[in-house]
Short mmCIF file of C-alpha atoms in Angstrom, two decimals:
data_model
loop_
_atom_site.label_atom_id
_atom_site.label_comp_id
_atom_site.label_asym_id
_atom_site.label_seq_id
_atom_site.Cartn_x
_atom_site.Cartn_y
_atom_site.Cartn_z
CA MET A 14 166.42 153.24 -38.99
CA THR A 15 168.89 154.29 -36.30
CA ALA A 16 171.28 157.13 -36.92
CA GLU A 17 174.96 156.36 -37.12
CA PRO A 18 176.68 157.55 -33.95
CA ALA A 19 178.50 160.84 -34.24
CA TYR A 20 182.13 160.66 -33.30
CA GLN A 21 184.29 163.53 -32.15
CA PHE A 22 188.00 163.53 -33.05
CA THR A 23 190.14 165.64 -30.72
CA PRO A 24 193.74 165.49 -29.44
CA ILE A 25 194.41 163.14 -26.53
CA THR A 26 194.52 164.98 -23.20
CA ALA A 27 195.96 164.10 -19.80
CA THR A 28 192.45 163.24 -18.56
CA ASP A 29 192.11 160.48 -21.20
CA GLY A 30 194.63 158.28 -19.38
CA PRO A 31 192.28 155.87 -17.58
CA ALA A 32 190.03 155.21 -20.58
CA LEU A 33 192.96 154.97 -22.98
CA THR A 34 194.76 152.56 -20.67
CA GLY A 35 191.59 150.44 -20.42
CA ILE A 36 191.33 150.08 -24.20
CA PHE A 37 195.04 149.34 -24.53
CA ASN A 38 194.97 146.77 -21.72
CA HIS A 39 192.20 144.86 -23.52
CA TYR A 40 194.51 144.38 -26.51
CA ILE A 41 197.46 143.49 -24.28
CA GLU A 42 195.49 140.77 -22.51
CA GLN A 43 193.32 139.46 -25.35
CA SER A 44 195.25 139.75 -28.61
CA ASP A 45 198.50 139.97 -30.50
CA ALA A 46 197.81 143.60 -31.47
CA ALA A 47 199.80 144.97 -28.53
CA PHE A 48 203.29 143.63 -27.94
CA LEU A 49 203.15 143.76 -24.12
CA GLU A 50 202.06 140.72 -22.11
CA ASP A 51 201.08 142.43 -18.87
CA PRO A 52 198.53 145.22 -18.39
CA VAL A 53 199.88 148.74 -18.00
CA SER A 54 199.25 151.20 -15.20
CA PRO A 55 198.42 154.89 -15.50
CA ALA A 56 202.18 155.56 -15.23
CA PHE A 57 202.53 154.07 -18.73
CA PHE A 58 200.21 156.73 -20.13
CA GLU A 59 202.08 159.46 -18.26
CA ARG A 60 205.27 158.47 -20.15
CA LEU A 61 203.42 159.22 -23.43
CA LEU A 62 202.44 162.76 -22.46
CA PRO A 63 205.66 164.44 -23.71
CA TYR A 64 205.09 162.98 -27.22
CA LEU A 65 201.52 164.24 -27.23
CA LYS A 66 202.84 167.80 -26.99
CA ILE A 67 204.98 167.37 -30.12
CA TYR A 68 203.28 164.79 -32.32
CA PRO A 69 199.65 164.56 -33.48
CA SER A 70 197.25 162.40 -31.50
CA VAL A 71 193.56 161.65 -31.64
CA ALA A 72 190.98 160.65 -29.07
CA VAL A 73 187.70 159.42 -30.53
CA ARG A 74 184.58 159.97 -28.43
CA ASP A 75 181.04 158.87 -29.12
CA ASP A 76 178.01 161.13 -28.75
CA GLN A 77 177.99 160.37 -25.00
CA GLY A 78 181.58 161.57 -24.60
CA THR A 79 182.96 158.06 -24.03
CA LEU A 80 186.45 157.41 -25.37
CA VAL A 81 186.07 154.65 -27.97
CA GLY A 82 189.47 154.82 -29.66
CA PHE A 83 192.78 156.58 -29.74
CA GLY A 84 195.75 157.00 -32.01
CA MET A 85 199.02 158.82 -32.02
CA LEU A 86 202.14 159.48 -33.99
CA ARG A 87 205.44 159.25 -32.18
CA PRO A 88 209.09 159.56 -33.16
CA HIS A 89 210.56 156.74 -35.20
CA ASN A 90 214.02 157.84 -34.18
CA GLN A 91 215.05 160.69 -31.87
CA MET A 92 217.80 161.97 -34.18
CA PRO A 93 216.89 165.17 -36.08
CA ALA A 94 217.51 163.50 -39.45
CA PHE A 95 214.36 161.42 -38.85
CA ARG A 96 212.02 164.23 -37.74
CA HIS A 97 209.86 163.80 -40.87
CA THR A 98 209.12 160.14 -40.11
CA ALA A 99 206.75 158.96 -37.38
CA GLU A 100 205.41 155.65 -36.13
CA ILE A 101 201.70 155.19 -35.67
CA THR A 102 199.70 153.50 -32.94
CA CYS A 103 195.90 153.13 -33.03
CA PHE A 104 193.48 151.13 -30.89
CA ILE A 105 189.68 151.04 -30.94
CA SER A 106 187.32 149.65 -28.29
CA PRO A 107 186.61 146.06 -29.36
CA ASP A 108 182.86 146.74 -29.48
CA ARG A 109 183.42 149.61 -31.94
CA THR A 110 185.65 147.96 -34.55
CA GLY A 111 184.40 147.57 -38.10
CA GLN A 112 182.54 150.91 -38.04
CA GLY A 113 185.05 152.99 -40.01
CA ILE A 114 186.57 154.61 -36.93
CA GLY A 115 190.06 153.33 -37.75
CA SER A 116 189.98 154.78 -41.26
CA ARG A 117 188.78 158.14 -39.97
CA MET A 118 191.44 158.12 -37.22
CA LEU A 119 194.13 157.40 -39.79
CA GLU A 120 192.89 160.19 -42.08
CA HIS A 121 192.92 162.57 -39.10
CA LEU A 122 196.46 161.60 -38.07
CA GLU A 123 197.72 161.88 -41.65
CA ALA A 124 196.26 165.38 -42.03
CA GLU A 125 197.66 166.53 -38.70
CA GLY A 126 200.97 164.82 -39.46
CA ARG A 127 201.30 166.72 -42.75
CA LYS A 128 200.70 169.98 -40.86
CA ALA A 129 203.50 168.98 -38.45
CA GLY A 130 205.92 168.23 -41.29
CA ILE A 131 205.61 164.45 -41.19
CA GLN A 132 206.20 162.88 -44.61
CA ASN A 133 206.34 159.17 -43.76
CA ILE A 134 204.29 157.09 -41.36
CA LEU A 135 205.58 153.70 -40.28
CA ALA A 136 203.59 150.90 -38.68
CA CYS A 137 205.24 148.03 -36.81
CA ILE A 138 202.72 145.17 -36.69
CA SER A 139 202.82 141.63 -35.31
CA SER A 140 202.68 139.03 -38.08
CA LYS A 141 199.92 137.40 -36.02
CA ASN A 142 197.76 140.53 -36.38
CA GLU A 143 196.60 139.84 -39.92
CA GLY A 144 193.63 142.19 -39.59
CA SER A 145 195.91 145.16 -38.92
CA ILE A 146 198.17 144.24 -41.83
CA ARG A 147 195.13 144.12 -44.15
CA PHE A 148 193.80 147.42 -42.74
CA HIS A 149 197.09 149.22 -43.33
CA ALA A 150 197.46 147.76 -46.84
CA ARG A 151 193.94 148.96 -47.75
CA ALA A 152 194.88 152.39 -46.38
CA GLY A 153 197.84 152.70 -48.74
CA PHE A 154 200.67 151.32 -46.60
CA THR A 155 203.14 148.94 -48.21
CA GLU A 156 205.18 146.27 -46.49
CA VAL A 157 208.79 147.40 -46.52
CA GLY A 158 210.41 144.88 -44.20
CA ARG A 159 209.94 141.99 -41.85
CA PHE A 160 212.05 140.88 -38.92
CA LYS A 161 211.64 137.13 -38.49
CA ASN A 162 210.90 135.87 -34.98
CA ALA A 163 211.79 139.29 -33.57
CA GLY A 164 209.13 139.23 -30.85
CA LYS A 165 207.76 136.70 -28.41
CA LYS A 166 204.42 136.91 -26.64
CA TRP A 167 202.82 134.20 -24.53
CA GLY A 168 205.66 131.83 -25.40
CA ALA A 169 205.26 132.11 -29.18
CA PHE A 170 207.57 133.97 -31.55
CA PHE A 171 206.21 136.36 -34.16
CA ASP A 172 207.64 138.49 -36.94
CA THR A 173 207.44 142.25 -36.85
CA VAL A 174 206.03 143.52 -40.11
CA TRP A 175 207.05 147.06 -41.04
CA MET A 176 204.71 149.00 -43.28
CA GLN A 177 205.16 152.52 -44.63
CA LYS A 178 203.01 155.22 -46.15
CA GLU A 179 204.27 158.46 -47.64
CA ILE A 180 201.79 161.21 -46.92
#
């Protein structure tokens, strides 16, 4: 019987950029989970760094130190009235999905979000990403809105499904 891999959950750092971008680019190129159509460069990650200083983030590493997933909270709206509401983004290496990493990442971000004064987490999900919608529903998120044909990727329109969880 093999032991379950140990995962380490720490904040994202500036050195995580290349590995994080690699995971994200997989979902850009291979799925409807990421809204972009073209791979991102390291400059994309650099634009996230200011949010990482203010909002909770998580980098998940295996027992070899390899980044296998990441997640972050970011502002839903820049106006002070919305400072208690954040949007979530999480991605896991495709070879590591289905191992409970997503649930543990979400629990981590919720706990850190509460410490930071976050009371609501929003998720904006492509209607074509049924797995993510099911994941969020199982985690206590409820669908609160849907924008019909709001996005278009690879020539096909999709709805954006908004889900919310009060933490």
